[in-house]
Short mmCIF file of C-alpha atoms in Angstrom, two decimals:
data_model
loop_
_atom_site.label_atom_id
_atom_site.label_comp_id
_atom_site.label_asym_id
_atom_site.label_seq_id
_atom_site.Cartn_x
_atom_site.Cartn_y
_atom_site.Cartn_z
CA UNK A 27 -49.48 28.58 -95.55
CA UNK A 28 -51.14 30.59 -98.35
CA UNK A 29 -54.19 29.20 -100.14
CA UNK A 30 -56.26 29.76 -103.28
CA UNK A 31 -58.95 32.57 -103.13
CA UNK A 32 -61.46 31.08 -105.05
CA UNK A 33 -63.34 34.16 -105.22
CA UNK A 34 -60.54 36.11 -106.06
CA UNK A 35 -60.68 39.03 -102.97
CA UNK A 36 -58.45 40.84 -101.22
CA UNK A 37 -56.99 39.41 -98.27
CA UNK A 38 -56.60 40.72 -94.70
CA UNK A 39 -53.60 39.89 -93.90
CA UNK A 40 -51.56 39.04 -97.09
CA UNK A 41 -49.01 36.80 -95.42
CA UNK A 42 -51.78 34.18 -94.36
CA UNK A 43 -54.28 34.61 -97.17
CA UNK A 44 -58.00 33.77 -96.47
CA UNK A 45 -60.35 31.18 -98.48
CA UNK A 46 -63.39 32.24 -99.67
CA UNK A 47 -65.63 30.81 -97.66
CA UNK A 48 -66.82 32.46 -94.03
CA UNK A 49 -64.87 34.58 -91.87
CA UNK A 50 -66.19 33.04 -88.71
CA UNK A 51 -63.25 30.38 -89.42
CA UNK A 52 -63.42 27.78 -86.47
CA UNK A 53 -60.30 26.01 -87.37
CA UNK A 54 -58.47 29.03 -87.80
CA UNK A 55 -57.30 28.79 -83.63
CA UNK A 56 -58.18 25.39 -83.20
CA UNK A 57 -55.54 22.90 -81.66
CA UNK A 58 -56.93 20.14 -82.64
CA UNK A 59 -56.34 16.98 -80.05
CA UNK A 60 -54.87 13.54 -81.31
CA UNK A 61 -57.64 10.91 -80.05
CA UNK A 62 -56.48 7.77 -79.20
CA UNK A 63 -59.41 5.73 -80.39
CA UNK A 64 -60.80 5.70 -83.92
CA UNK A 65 -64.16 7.80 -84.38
CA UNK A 66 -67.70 5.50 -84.63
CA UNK A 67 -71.27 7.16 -86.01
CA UNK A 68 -73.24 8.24 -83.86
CA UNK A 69 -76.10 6.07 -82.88
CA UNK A 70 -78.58 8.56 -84.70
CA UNK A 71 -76.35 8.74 -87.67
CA UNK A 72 -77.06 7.17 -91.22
CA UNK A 73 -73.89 5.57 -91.34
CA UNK A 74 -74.32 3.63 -88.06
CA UNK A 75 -76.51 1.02 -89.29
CA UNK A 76 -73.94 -1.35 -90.00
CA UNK A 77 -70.42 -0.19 -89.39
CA UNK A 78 -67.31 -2.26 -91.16
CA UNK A 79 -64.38 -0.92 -89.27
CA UNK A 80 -61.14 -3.16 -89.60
CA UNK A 81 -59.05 -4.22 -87.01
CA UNK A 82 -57.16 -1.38 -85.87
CA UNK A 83 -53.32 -1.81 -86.92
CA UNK A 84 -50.19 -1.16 -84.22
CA UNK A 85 -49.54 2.56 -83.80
CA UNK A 86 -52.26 3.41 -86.61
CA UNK A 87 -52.99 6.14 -88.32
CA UNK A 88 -55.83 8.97 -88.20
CA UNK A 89 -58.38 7.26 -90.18
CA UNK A 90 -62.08 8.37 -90.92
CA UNK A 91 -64.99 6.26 -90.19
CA UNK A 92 -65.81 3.11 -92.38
CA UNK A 93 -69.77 2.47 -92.92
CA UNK A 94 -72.36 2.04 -95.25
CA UNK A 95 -75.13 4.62 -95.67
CA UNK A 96 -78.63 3.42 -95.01
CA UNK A 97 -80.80 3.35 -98.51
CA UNK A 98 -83.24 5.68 -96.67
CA UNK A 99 -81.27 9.01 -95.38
CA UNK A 100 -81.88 12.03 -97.04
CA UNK A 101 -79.11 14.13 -98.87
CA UNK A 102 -79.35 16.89 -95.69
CA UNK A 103 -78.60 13.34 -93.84
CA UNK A 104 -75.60 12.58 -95.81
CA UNK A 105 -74.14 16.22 -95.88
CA UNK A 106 -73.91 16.47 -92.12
CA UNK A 107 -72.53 12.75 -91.92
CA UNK A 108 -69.91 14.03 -94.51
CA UNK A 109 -69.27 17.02 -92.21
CA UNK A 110 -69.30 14.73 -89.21
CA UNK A 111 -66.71 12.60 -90.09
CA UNK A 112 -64.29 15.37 -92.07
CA UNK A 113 -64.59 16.70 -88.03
CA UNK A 114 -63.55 13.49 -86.34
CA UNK A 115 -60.89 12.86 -88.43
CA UNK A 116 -59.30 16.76 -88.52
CA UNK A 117 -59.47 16.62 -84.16
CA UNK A 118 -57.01 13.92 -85.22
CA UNK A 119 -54.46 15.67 -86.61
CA UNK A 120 -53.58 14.03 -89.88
CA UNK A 121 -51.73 15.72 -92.59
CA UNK A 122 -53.84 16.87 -95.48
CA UNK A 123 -53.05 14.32 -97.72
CA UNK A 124 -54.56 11.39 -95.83
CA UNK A 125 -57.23 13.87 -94.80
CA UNK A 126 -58.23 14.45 -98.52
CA UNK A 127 -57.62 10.54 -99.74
CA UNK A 128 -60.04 9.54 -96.60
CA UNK A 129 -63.03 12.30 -97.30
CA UNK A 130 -62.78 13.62 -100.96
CA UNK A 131 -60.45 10.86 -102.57
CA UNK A 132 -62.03 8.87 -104.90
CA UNK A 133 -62.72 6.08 -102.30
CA UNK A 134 -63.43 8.46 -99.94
CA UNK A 135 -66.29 9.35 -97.47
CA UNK A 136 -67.97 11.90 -99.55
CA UNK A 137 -68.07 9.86 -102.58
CA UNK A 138 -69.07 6.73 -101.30
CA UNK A 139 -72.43 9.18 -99.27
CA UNK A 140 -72.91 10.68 -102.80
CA UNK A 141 -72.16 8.18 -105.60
CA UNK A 142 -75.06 9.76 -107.63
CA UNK A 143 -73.32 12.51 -110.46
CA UNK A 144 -76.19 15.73 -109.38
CA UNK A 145 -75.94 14.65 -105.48
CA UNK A 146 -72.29 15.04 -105.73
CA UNK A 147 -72.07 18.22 -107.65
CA UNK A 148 -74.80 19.77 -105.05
CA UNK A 149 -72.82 19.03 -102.18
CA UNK A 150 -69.86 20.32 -103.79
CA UNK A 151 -71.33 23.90 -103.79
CA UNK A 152 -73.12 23.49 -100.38
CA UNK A 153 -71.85 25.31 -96.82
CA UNK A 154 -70.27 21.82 -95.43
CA UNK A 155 -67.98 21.26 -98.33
CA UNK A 156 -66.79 24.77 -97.75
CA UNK A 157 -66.14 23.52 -94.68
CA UNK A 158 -64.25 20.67 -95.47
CA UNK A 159 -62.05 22.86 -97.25
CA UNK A 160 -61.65 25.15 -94.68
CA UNK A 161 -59.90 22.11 -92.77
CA UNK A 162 -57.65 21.31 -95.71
CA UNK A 163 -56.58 24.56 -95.93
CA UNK A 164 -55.76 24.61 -92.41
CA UNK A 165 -53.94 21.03 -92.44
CA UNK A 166 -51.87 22.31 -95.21
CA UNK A 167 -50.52 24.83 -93.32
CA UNK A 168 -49.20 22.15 -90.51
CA UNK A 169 -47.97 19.35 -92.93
CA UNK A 170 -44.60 19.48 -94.07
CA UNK A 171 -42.79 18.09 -96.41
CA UNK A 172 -41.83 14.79 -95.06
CA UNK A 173 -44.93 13.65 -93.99
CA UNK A 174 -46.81 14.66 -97.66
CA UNK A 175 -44.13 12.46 -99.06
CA UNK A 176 -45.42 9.28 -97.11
CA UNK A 177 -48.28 9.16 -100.29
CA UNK A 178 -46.37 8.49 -103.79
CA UNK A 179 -46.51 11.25 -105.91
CA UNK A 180 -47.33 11.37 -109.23
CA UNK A 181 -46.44 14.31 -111.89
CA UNK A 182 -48.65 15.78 -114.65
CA UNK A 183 -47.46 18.13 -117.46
CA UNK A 184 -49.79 20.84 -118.19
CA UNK A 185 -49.02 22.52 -121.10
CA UNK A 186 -49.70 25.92 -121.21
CA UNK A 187 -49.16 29.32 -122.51
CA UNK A 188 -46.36 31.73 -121.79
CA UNK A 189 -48.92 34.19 -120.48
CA UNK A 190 -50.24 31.81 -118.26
CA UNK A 191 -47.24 30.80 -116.72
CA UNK A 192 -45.80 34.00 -116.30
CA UNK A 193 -49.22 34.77 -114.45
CA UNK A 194 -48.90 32.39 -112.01
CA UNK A 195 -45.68 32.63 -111.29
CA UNK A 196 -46.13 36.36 -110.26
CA UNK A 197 -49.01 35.23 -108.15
CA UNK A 198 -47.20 32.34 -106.65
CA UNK A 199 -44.94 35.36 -106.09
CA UNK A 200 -47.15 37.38 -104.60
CA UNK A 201 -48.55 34.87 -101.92
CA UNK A 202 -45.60 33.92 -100.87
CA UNK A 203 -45.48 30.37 -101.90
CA UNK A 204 -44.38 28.21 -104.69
CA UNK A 205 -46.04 27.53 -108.21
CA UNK A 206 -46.48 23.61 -106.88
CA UNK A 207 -48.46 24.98 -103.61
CA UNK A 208 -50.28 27.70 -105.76
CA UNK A 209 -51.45 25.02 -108.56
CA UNK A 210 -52.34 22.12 -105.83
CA UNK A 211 -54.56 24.78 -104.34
CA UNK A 212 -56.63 25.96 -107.68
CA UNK A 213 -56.48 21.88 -108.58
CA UNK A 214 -58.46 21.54 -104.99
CA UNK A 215 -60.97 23.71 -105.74
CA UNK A 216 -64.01 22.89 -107.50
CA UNK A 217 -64.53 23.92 -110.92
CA UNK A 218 -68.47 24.80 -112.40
CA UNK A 219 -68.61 22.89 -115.44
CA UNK A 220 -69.50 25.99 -117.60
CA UNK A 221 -65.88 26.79 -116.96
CA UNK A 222 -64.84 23.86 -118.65
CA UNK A 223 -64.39 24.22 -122.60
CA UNK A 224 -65.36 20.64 -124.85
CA UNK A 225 -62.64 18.98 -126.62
#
């Protein structure tokens, strides 16, 4: 399924566009395997001091790992946990909306490592979050619609002008997807705050 080029660059092959992150793509011919057992820290990790997993449900879920980070680890410590975890739970196979909720949601992995404003905006522009949204991208492409629908929605109304619209709509166009794909995608990316007029 076609994404959002961030960067705004041509694309390769114009029927699968590319993000703008790396080339070297490792999820791009990955076939990710279902695991059967939920994914723990590692013993070295700064999540594995004290892990709080739940009881695992019948026929559950993919889930990401539950823990609390240790007072002491380093941001570099909490970026590669981030990127740890984001890894465990795309080998599982989920669909990208309980892949997002579970790392970048707002009770998430990622926000719960870096619940500090500047910590979270720095890993937001580092090479593991690019990552990360190299596997959204890729889940995207595998979840249809019935299993995105297993979230409730919710609808927004952006008003906007004609221009606009008419822009994106050729765009939308000329990925080959819809305005709702083509909007979720720019909504996913993030956005510098210079970009961002006052009210």
């Amino acid at each position: 399924m076609p994404d959002f080029h961030q960067h705004g660059g041509a694309y390769a092959n114009p029927s699968q566009p590319q993000t703008g992150y790396p080339q070297n793509n490792p999820y791009a011919a990955a076939a990710p395997q279902r695991l059967t057992s939920q994914p723990s820290p590692l013993s070295s990790s700064p999540l594995a001091s004290t892990p709080t997993n739940p009881p695992m449900p019948t026929n559950p879920g993919p889930v990401a790992t539950t823990a609390t980070m240790a007072p002491q680890a380093s941001v570099a410590e909490k970026k590669q946990e981030a990127l740890r975890v984001a890894r465990d739970l795309f080998r599982q196979s989920p669909d990208w909306v309980t892949f997002f909720r579970e790392i970048l949601g707002v009770e998430g992995v990622v926000r719960r490592l870096f619940n500090v404003p500047e910590q979270l905006n720095d890993f937001e522009h580092c090479e593991e979050y690019g990552e990360i949204q190299l596997m959204i991208a890729k889940l995207r492409e595998r979840t249809s619609v019935q299993a995105e629908s297993k979230e409730p929605t919710r609808v927004i109304t952006v008003r906007l002008p004609k221009s606009l619209h008419e822009s994106l709509r050729v765009e939308a166009h000329t990925r080959r997807t819809s305005m709702n794909k083509l909007c979720i995608s720019k909504l996913l990316q993030v956005v510098d705050d210079s970009m961002i007029p006052n009210d």
